[in-house]
Amino acid sequence: MNTTPTTTPPHRRIRAAHTTDTVTVYQAYRPEIGDYAARHGRFPASWSRSRMTWIKPSFLWMMYRSGWAGKGGQERVLALDISREGFESALRGACLSHYDRRTYPDRAAWAERLGATSVRVQWDPERDLGLRPLPYRSLQLGLTGRATKDYADHWLRAVRDVTGLAHAVRDLVRSGDTAGAAALLPAEPPYPLDAATAAAIGATTELSARPAPR
């Protein structure tokens, strides 16, 4: 099975389902958290707003991370629609988790930004339907402190349980029907970023698609 595209997209690109107002990200939780969130459209009070939480716009990266919703504590995969305003504000203030000389003039500048923000960015290899790494990367966004509270209590617009979709795609992949599996995947077009935001998170410059907000 070869699900690697014939042309390689930009090395660091955000691909995400999005509307004019919202962007969809994914997380996986144990059933008591996931079921509550899907039923009520919000996290329960027991969901810790003091810990770092990672959100992922890539459905297949979430499948890789959760083992098709099969790993312990990740049995429920959620699609969470959050406001683009909140998402983009987090990106603008984010810092890469690791020093990157292409993004920061030196380690001191990176360390200063890291200490000043509650948002982390990691670029991890995107995955194909076999959950193998592809030669380009997708975003993980880590939120802590105020950013975690904003995510849970202000940005969140809707929550859907997509565990059934995860299992359906998995089953088609395992049966050899990759075309059928691919047809079920959420559409994740490139997410438009202004040049300043792209530079702040080390995204490939082809992502710059609109002027920076004033």
XYZ file of N, CA and C in Angstrom:
642
model
N 0.852 -1.196 0.000
C 0.000 0.000 0.000
C 0.876 1.231 0.000
N 0.657 2.112 -0.965
C 1.421 3.355 -1.044
C 0.459 4.520 -1.040
N 0.417 5.240 0.062
C -0.490 6.379 0.168
C 0.257 7.700 0.216
N 1.554 7.671 -0.120
C 2.352 8.891 -0.140
C 2.030 9.697 -1.386
N 1.717 10.991 -1.271
C 1.419 11.792 -2.453
C 2.611 11.882 -3.387
N 2.329 12.075 -4.692
C 3.397 12.118 -5.683
C 4.147 13.442 -5.645
N 3.537 14.483 -5.139
C 4.225 15.749 -4.962
C 4.239 16.088 -3.480
N 5.336 16.653 -3.028
C 5.493 16.933 -1.605
C 5.005 18.339 -1.289
N 4.050 18.473 -0.362
C 3.582 19.810 0.033
C 4.686 20.569 0.761
N 4.463 21.868 1.012
C 5.431 22.632 1.805
C 5.768 21.918 3.107
N 7.012 22.054 3.535
C 7.524 21.252 4.651
C 6.729 21.442 5.934
N 6.389 22.678 6.272
C 5.613 22.961 7.488
C 4.353 23.730 7.102
N 3.247 23.038 7.139
C 1.983 23.635 6.721
C 0.888 23.215 7.676
N 0.026 24.164 8.023
C -1.184 23.821 8.763
C -2.248 23.419 7.748
N -2.725 22.200 7.858
C -3.875 21.740 7.088
C -4.983 21.472 8.089
N -6.162 22.040 7.851
C -7.227 21.921 8.840
C -8.585 22.148 8.203
N -9.571 21.411 8.673
C -10.953 21.729 8.326
C -11.280 23.066 8.976
N -11.809 24.002 8.192
C -12.129 25.298 8.762
C -13.230 25.983 7.973
N -13.946 26.851 8.667
C -14.954 27.706 8.059
C -14.469 29.142 8.197
N -15.334 30.082 7.905
C -14.932 31.477 8.064
C -14.755 31.842 9.535
N -15.379 31.064 10.426
C -15.353 31.413 11.849
C -14.626 30.418 12.734
N -14.523 29.159 12.313
C -13.984 28.124 13.186
C -12.928 27.280 12.488
N -12.136 26.605 13.293
C -11.160 25.632 12.814
C -11.332 24.376 13.658
N -11.213 23.213 13.024
C -11.408 21.946 13.722
C -10.067 21.375 14.155
N -9.991 21.008 15.423
C -8.808 20.340 15.966
C -9.271 19.042 16.617
N -8.308 18.157 16.898
C -8.634 16.841 17.439
C -7.887 16.591 18.739
N -8.575 15.880 19.633
C -7.968 15.364 20.845
C -8.594 14.006 21.151
N -7.903 13.200 21.951
C -8.435 11.902 22.358
C -8.412 11.805 23.876
N -9.474 11.238 24.437
C -9.644 11.174 25.883
C -10.197 9.821 26.315
N -10.140 9.576 27.594
C -10.816 8.409 28.143
C -12.325 8.635 28.041
N -13.129 7.565 28.070
C -14.561 7.703 27.801
C -15.286 8.696 28.692
N -14.985 8.743 29.983
C -15.753 9.630 30.854
C -15.559 11.100 30.513
N -14.382 11.456 30.006
C -14.153 12.834 29.570
C -14.736 13.053 28.177
N -14.415 12.149 27.250
C -14.873 12.311 25.873
C -16.379 12.273 25.737
N -17.029 11.357 26.439
C -18.485 11.254 26.339
C -19.166 12.504 26.885
N -18.665 13.013 27.997
C -19.243 14.227 28.572
C -19.079 15.403 27.599
N -17.880 15.567 27.077
C -17.616 16.708 26.200
C -18.487 16.666 24.952
N -18.648 15.472 24.360
C -19.471 15.355 23.161
C -20.943 15.595 23.468
N -21.374 15.161 24.616
C -22.783 15.297 24.993
C -23.142 16.738 25.336
N -22.254 17.443 26.014
C -22.562 18.784 26.507
C -21.920 19.901 25.692
N -20.998 19.568 24.808
C -20.334 20.601 24.020
C -19.313 21.397 24.806
N -18.853 20.844 25.909
C -17.841 21.514 26.732
C -17.146 20.467 27.595
N -16.014 20.844 28.143
C -15.298 19.940 29.034
C -15.924 19.958 30.423
N -15.868 18.825 31.125
C -16.388 18.815 32.494
C -15.501 19.630 33.424
N -16.035 19.935 34.598
C -15.262 20.695 35.582
C -14.010 19.940 36.006
N -14.052 18.614 35.914
C -12.898 17.797 36.310
C -11.754 17.861 35.306
N -12.023 18.402 34.103
C -10.957 18.533 33.094
C -9.988 19.615 33.555
N -8.730 19.265 33.708
C -7.759 20.176 34.293
C -7.445 21.336 33.361
N -7.666 22.533 33.866
C -7.315 23.736 33.132
C -5.946 24.265 33.540
N -5.239 23.499 34.360
C -3.911 23.919 34.810
C -2.795 23.112 34.144
N -3.147 22.082 33.391
C -2.145 21.264 32.712
C -2.032 21.662 31.251
N -0.887 21.355 30.646
C -0.747 21.592 29.211
C -1.606 20.603 28.447
N -2.279 21.095 27.419
C -3.066 20.247 26.542
C -2.624 20.507 25.106
N -2.587 19.462 24.292
C -2.135 19.564 22.904
C -3.312 19.345 21.965
N -3.460 20.251 21.008
C -4.510 20.121 20.010
C -3.870 19.923 18.642
N -4.565 19.158 17.795
C -3.987 18.723 16.528
C -5.000 18.923 15.406
N -4.711 19.754 14.406
C -5.641 19.912 13.286
C -5.662 18.725 12.326
N -4.697 17.836 12.388
C -4.600 16.713 11.453
C -5.306 15.476 11.995
N -6.327 15.005 11.291
C -7.053 13.812 11.690
C -6.133 12.586 11.699
N -5.321 12.415 10.662
C -4.465 11.222 10.604
C -3.351 11.273 11.640
N -2.880 12.457 11.991
C -1.892 12.499 13.071
C -2.542 12.072 14.380
N -3.805 12.460 14.574
C -4.518 12.016 15.769
C -4.711 10.506 15.761
N -4.936 9.941 14.578
C -5.071 8.485 14.478
C -3.759 7.795 14.852
N -2.663 8.368 14.401
C -1.350 7.829 14.773
C -1.126 7.919 16.272
N -1.435 9.064 16.832
C -1.185 9.272 18.259
C -2.050 8.371 19.138
N -3.300 8.163 18.733
C -4.236 7.390 19.552
C -4.330 5.925 19.152
N -3.607 5.517 18.100
C -3.728 4.144 17.630
C -5.140 3.827 17.164
N -5.681 4.715 16.321
C -7.067 4.564 15.846
C -8.044 4.497 17.023
N -7.832 5.323 18.018
C -8.676 5.365 19.225
C -8.620 4.044 19.987
N -7.454 3.407 19.955
C -7.314 2.119 20.621
C -6.403 2.122 21.832
N -5.676 3.205 22.056
C -4.761 3.250 23.190
C -5.518 3.585 24.476
N -5.008 3.092 25.586
C -5.618 3.372 26.872
C -5.666 4.861 27.161
N -6.809 5.346 27.610
C -6.978 6.751 27.881
C -7.245 7.595 26.655
N -7.298 6.966 25.483
C -7.561 7.690 24.230
C -8.653 7.004 23.418
N -9.596 6.402 24.113
C -10.629 5.614 23.446
C -11.714 6.451 22.776
N -11.760 7.745 23.072
C -12.726 8.635 22.427
C -11.965 9.734 21.698
N -12.153 9.807 20.399
C -11.547 10.874 19.612
C -12.594 11.955 19.386
N -12.225 13.177 19.716
C -13.130 14.308 19.581
C -12.650 15.247 18.482
N -13.611 15.735 17.701
C -13.380 16.862 16.797
C -13.934 18.086 17.487
N -13.083 19.066 17.718
C -13.476 20.259 18.473
C -13.380 21.477 17.568
N -14.505 22.144 17.376
C -14.516 23.366 16.587
C -14.235 24.538 17.517
N -13.158 25.252 17.239
C -12.796 26.405 18.059
C -12.766 27.649 17.185
N -12.836 28.794 17.817
C -12.870 30.035 17.048
C -11.528 30.272 16.355
N -11.611 30.739 15.127
C -10.381 31.077 14.419
C -9.671 32.234 15.104
N -10.443 33.146 15.689
C -9.823 34.263 16.399
C -8.935 33.766 17.534
N -9.449 32.819 18.327
C -8.659 32.270 19.420
C -7.463 31.489 18.921
N -7.680 30.655 17.915
C -6.612 29.838 17.339
C -5.489 30.715 16.813
N -5.847 31.742 16.074
C -4.833 32.589 15.468
C -4.115 33.460 16.499
N -4.832 33.864 17.537
C -4.153 34.620 18.588
C -3.125 33.756 19.294
N -3.457 32.467 19.468
C -2.494 31.544 20.071
C -1.277 31.371 19.173
N -1.499 31.232 17.884
C -0.381 31.072 16.954
C 0.533 32.289 16.974
N -0.062 33.464 16.980
C 0.755 34.689 16.939
C 1.659 34.805 18.153
N 1.211 34.290 19.288
C 2.018 34.402 20.494
C 2.811 33.158 20.823
N 2.846 32.177 19.919
C 3.453 30.888 20.218
C 4.974 30.906 20.061
N 5.585 29.867 20.592
C 7.022 29.651 20.447
C 7.253 28.188 20.116
N 8.207 27.907 19.262
C 8.555 26.519 18.983
C 9.080 25.849 20.246
N 8.728 24.581 20.421
C 9.177 23.842 21.602
C 10.681 23.654 21.626
N 11.296 23.639 20.449
C 12.742 23.420 20.351
C 13.370 24.532 19.506
N 14.575 24.868 19.821
C 15.277 25.920 19.091
C 15.423 25.553 17.625
N 15.148 26.530 16.774
C 15.268 26.371 15.325
C 15.964 27.624 14.795
N 17.158 27.459 14.275
C 17.938 28.616 13.839
C 17.312 29.317 12.632
N 16.398 28.633 11.928
C 15.718 29.276 10.800
C 14.625 30.224 11.269
N 14.193 30.059 12.526
C 13.086 30.853 13.049
C 13.553 31.931 14.016
N 14.622 31.659 14.772
C 15.108 32.582 15.800
C 16.554 32.969 15.514
N 16.908 34.224 15.796
C 18.276 34.661 15.491
C 19.339 33.933 16.312
N 18.967 33.501 17.535
C 19.911 32.774 18.377
C 19.132 32.088 19.491
N 19.826 31.259 20.269
C 19.161 30.514 21.345
C 18.620 31.429 22.439
N 19.296 32.533 22.666
C 18.834 33.454 23.702
C 17.479 34.053 23.328
N 17.311 34.405 22.054
C 16.037 34.963 21.599
C 14.927 33.926 21.713
N 15.253 32.686 21.349
C 14.265 31.606 21.489
C 13.888 31.392 22.949
N 14.875 31.338 23.840
C 14.610 31.106 25.259
C 13.776 32.235 25.857
N 14.032 33.451 25.423
C 13.256 34.586 25.932
C 11.798 34.477 25.513
N 11.571 34.113 24.250
C 10.189 33.962 23.775
C 9.516 32.772 24.449
N 10.260 31.690 24.622
C 9.698 30.503 25.266
C 9.212 30.825 26.669
N 9.981 31.616 27.399
C 9.607 31.951 28.752
C 8.475 32.950 28.849
N 8.165 33.616 27.727
C 7.163 34.682 27.761
C 5.794 34.240 27.267
N 5.673 32.995 26.801
C 4.411 32.555 26.203
C 3.904 31.289 26.866
N 2.592 31.088 26.765
C 1.967 29.866 27.277
C 1.528 28.953 26.138
N 2.062 29.193 24.943
C 1.682 28.403 23.766
C 2.936 27.844 23.115
N 2.925 26.554 22.833
C 4.052 25.872 22.194
C 3.625 25.321 20.834
N 4.547 25.300 19.905
C 4.313 24.716 18.585
C 5.309 23.602 18.353
N 4.812 22.486 17.869
C 5.649 21.400 17.373
C 5.205 21.055 15.961
N 6.184 20.795 15.117
C 5.921 20.345 13.752
C 6.326 18.878 13.674
N 5.353 18.011 13.552
C 5.609 16.574 13.534
C 5.260 15.986 12.175
N 5.943 14.914 11.772
C 5.663 14.338 10.452
C 4.188 13.973 10.289
N 3.590 14.461 9.200
C 2.235 14.043 8.865
C 2.237 12.546 8.584
N 1.089 11.928 8.637
C 0.966 10.477 8.481
C 0.092 10.135 7.285
N 0.412 8.982 6.655
C -0.449 8.486 5.601
C -1.480 7.532 6.206
N -2.287 6.901 5.379
C -3.331 6.013 5.884
C -2.775 4.803 6.615
N -1.532 4.452 6.328
C -0.883 3.383 7.079
C -0.217 3.883 8.347
N -0.417 5.163 8.644
C 0.170 5.852 9.800
C 1.686 5.921 9.746
N 2.221 5.835 8.533
C 3.655 5.997 8.326
C 3.977 7.481 8.153
N 5.178 7.908 8.569
C 5.531 9.324 8.441
C 5.696 9.739 6.990
N 5.225 10.930 6.682
C 5.379 11.534 5.370
C 6.498 12.576 5.422
N 7.021 12.988 4.282
C 8.183 13.885 4.279
C 7.821 15.359 4.466
N 6.701 15.636 5.093
C 6.330 17.001 5.439
C 5.606 16.957 6.772
N 5.404 18.121 7.369
C 5.001 18.153 8.779
C 3.686 18.888 9.000
N 3.047 18.506 10.106
C 1.783 19.115 10.521
C 1.925 19.670 11.932
N 1.029 20.563 12.254
C 1.102 21.315 13.497
C 0.527 20.544 14.680
N 1.229 20.638 15.811
C 0.642 20.384 17.122
C 0.765 21.671 17.920
N -0.315 22.047 18.597
C -0.315 23.284 19.361
C -0.520 22.955 20.830
N 0.475 23.289 21.650
C 0.408 23.027 23.074
C -0.024 24.267 23.837
N -1.033 24.105 24.685
C -1.595 25.228 25.432
C -1.431 24.987 26.918
N -1.026 26.012 27.624
C -0.910 25.915 29.079
C -1.313 27.251 29.687
N -1.543 27.258 30.998
C -1.878 28.498 31.680
C -3.137 29.142 31.129
N -3.064 30.429 30.880
C -4.216 31.184 30.388
C -4.727 30.616 29.064
N -3.831 30.150 28.211
C -4.245 29.622 26.909
C -5.140 28.395 27.068
N -4.850 27.536 28.035
C -5.689 26.364 28.270
C -7.090 26.783 28.703
N -7.177 27.733 29.595
C -8.475 28.225 30.066
C -9.253 28.864 28.916
N -8.574 29.657 28.111
C -9.248 30.282 26.973
C -9.777 29.229 26.004
N -8.968 28.219 25.731
C -9.380 27.137 24.836
C -10.656 26.471 25.338
N -10.669 26.084 26.595
C -11.797 25.337 27.144
C -13.032 26.194 27.352
N -12.842 27.440 27.751
C -13.975 28.236 28.221
C -14.399 29.371 27.303
N -13.571 29.691 26.290
C -13.916 30.813 25.419
C -13.865 30.477 23.934
N -12.898 29.673 23.506
C -12.768 29.397 22.076
C -13.698 28.302 21.587
N -14.063 27.378 22.448
C -14.772 26.171 22.037
C -16.175 26.502 21.546
N -16.511 26.014 20.351
C -17.821 26.251 19.761
C -18.662 24.969 19.656
N -18.044 23.844 19.392
C -18.788 22.589 19.249
C -17.832 21.417 19.436
N -18.389 20.303 19.905
C -17.611 19.080 20.128
C -18.361 17.910 19.504
N -17.645 17.096 18.725
C -18.237 15.908 18.121
C -17.375 14.697 18.426
N -18.036 13.601 18.722
C -17.333 12.333 18.914
C -17.140 11.703 17.535
N -15.886 11.567 17.110
C -15.596 10.980 15.797
C -14.885 9.636 15.946
N -15.091 8.990 17.095
C -14.496 7.668 17.312
C -14.992 6.676 16.275
N -16.289 6.727 15.953
C -16.839 5.822 14.941
C -16.176 6.019 13.592
N -15.918 7.265 13.228
C -15.215 7.547 11.977
C -13.805 6.965 12.022
N -13.124 7.130 13.147
C -11.771 6.575 13.282
C -11.782 5.073 13.050
N -12.731 4.382 13.643
C -12.798 2.925 13.490
C -13.177 2.527 12.062
N -14.065 3.316 11.436
C -14.469 2.998 10.066
C -13.298 3.136 9.106
N -12.524 4.214 9.254
C -11.347 4.399 8.394
C -10.339 3.284 8.646
N -10.099 2.984 9.920
C -9.169 1.902 10.280
C -9.568 0.584 9.636
N -10.832 0.242 9.726
C -11.290 -1.042 9.204
C -11.125 -1.125 7.695
N -11.390 -0.016 6.991
C -11.207 -0.014 5.543
C -9.734 -0.138 5.181
N -8.872 0.545 5.925
C -7.433 0.424 5.676
C -6.986 -1.014 5.864
N -7.424 -1.632 6.933
C -7.001 -3.006 7.227
C -7.559 -4.013 6.227
N -8.684 -3.681 5.622
C -9.253 -4.585 4.613
C -8.644 -4.374 3.237
N -7.793 -3.352 3.109
C -7.145 -3.060 1.840
C -7.872 -2.049 0.984
N -8.985 -1.516 1.458
C -9.755 -0.551 0.687
C -9.273 0.860 1.014
N -8.112 1.218 0.515
C -7.559 2.538 0.831
C -8.340 3.661 0.160
N -8.917 3.385 -1.002
C -9.720 4.420 -1.661
C -10.954 4.736 -0.827
N -11.588 3.688 -0.320
C -12.748 3.908 0.536
C -12.374 4.627 1.811
N -11.224 4.268 2.386
C -10.765 4.930 3.606
C -10.483 6.401 3.338
N -9.807 6.686 2.235
C -9.461 8.071 1.911
C -10.713 8.915 1.694
N -11.759 8.291 1.140
C -12.997 9.031 0.883
C -13.680 9.479 2.161
N -13.395 8.812 3.277
C -14.010 9.170 4.553
C -13.242 10.242 5.313
N -12.013 10.507 4.915
C -11.193 11.445 5.673
C -11.766 12.858 5.603
N -11.711 13.598 6.705
C -12.130 15.001 6.665
C -11.251 15.799 5.702
N -11.868 16.703 4.972
C -11.098 17.578 4.088
C -10.305 18.557 4.942
N -9.003 18.649 4.691
C -8.121 19.517 5.465
C -7.296 20.383 4.519
N -7.915 21.424 3.962
C -7.169 22.314 3.065
C -6.155 23.146 3.836
N -5.189 23.721 3.141
C -4.220 24.594 3.815
C -4.929 25.719 4.559
N -4.438 25.992 5.747
C -5.020 27.050 6.566
C -4.271 28.343 6.286
N -4.970 29.424 5.928
C -4.271 30.669 5.552
C -3.678 31.377 6.760
N -2.444 31.780 6.613
C -1.750 32.528 7.658
C -1.163 33.798 7.064
N -1.168 34.874 7.844
C -0.445 36.057 7.412
C 1.049 35.822 7.601
N 1.856 36.635 6.955
C 3.306 36.424 6.947
C 3.903 36.486 8.341
N 3.399 37.391 9.183
C 3.961 37.532 10.522
C 3.687 36.286 11.372
N 2.492 35.746 11.270
C 2.169 34.536 12.039
C 2.971 33.354 11.539
N 3.077 33.217 10.216
C 3.871 32.128 9.656
C 5.306 32.200 10.153
N 5.870 33.404 10.189
C 7.245 33.563 10.666
C 7.358 33.226 12.145
N 6.351 33.589 12.937
C 6.402 33.360 14.385
C 6.443 31.886 14.729
N 5.795 31.046 13.906
C 5.732 29.612 14.219
C 6.620 28.772 13.308
N 7.415 29.412 12.482
C 8.319 28.673 11.610
C 7.632 27.924 10.502
N 6.443 28.397 10.077
C 5.730 27.741 8.977
C 6.417 28.060 7.658
N 6.256 27.180 6.701
C 6.804 27.416 5.374
C 6.135 28.648 4.775
N 6.902 29.495 4.105
C 6.416 30.808 3.709
C 5.271 30.743 2.710
N 5.108 29.637 1.989
C 3.984 29.530 1.052
C 2.647 29.653 1.765
N 2.637 29.527 3.091
C 1.378 29.608 3.813
C 0.847 31.026 3.898
N 1.692 32.013 3.735
C 1.237 33.385 3.892
C 0.199 33.688 2.816
N -1.047 33.958 3.249
C -2.120 34.069 2.287
C -2.958 35.322 2.446
N -2.720 36.106 3.465
C -3.507 37.309 3.661
C -2.721 38.270 4.541
N -3.088 39.535 4.517
C -2.312 40.518 5.294
C -2.417 40.286 6.781
N -1.409 40.738 7.507
C -1.420 40.598 8.956
C -2.524 41.473 9.549
N -3.153 41.009 10.647
C -4.187 41.814 11.280
C -3.590 43.083 11.886
N -4.354 44.144 11.850
C -3.889 45.417 12.426
C -4.180 45.454 13.920
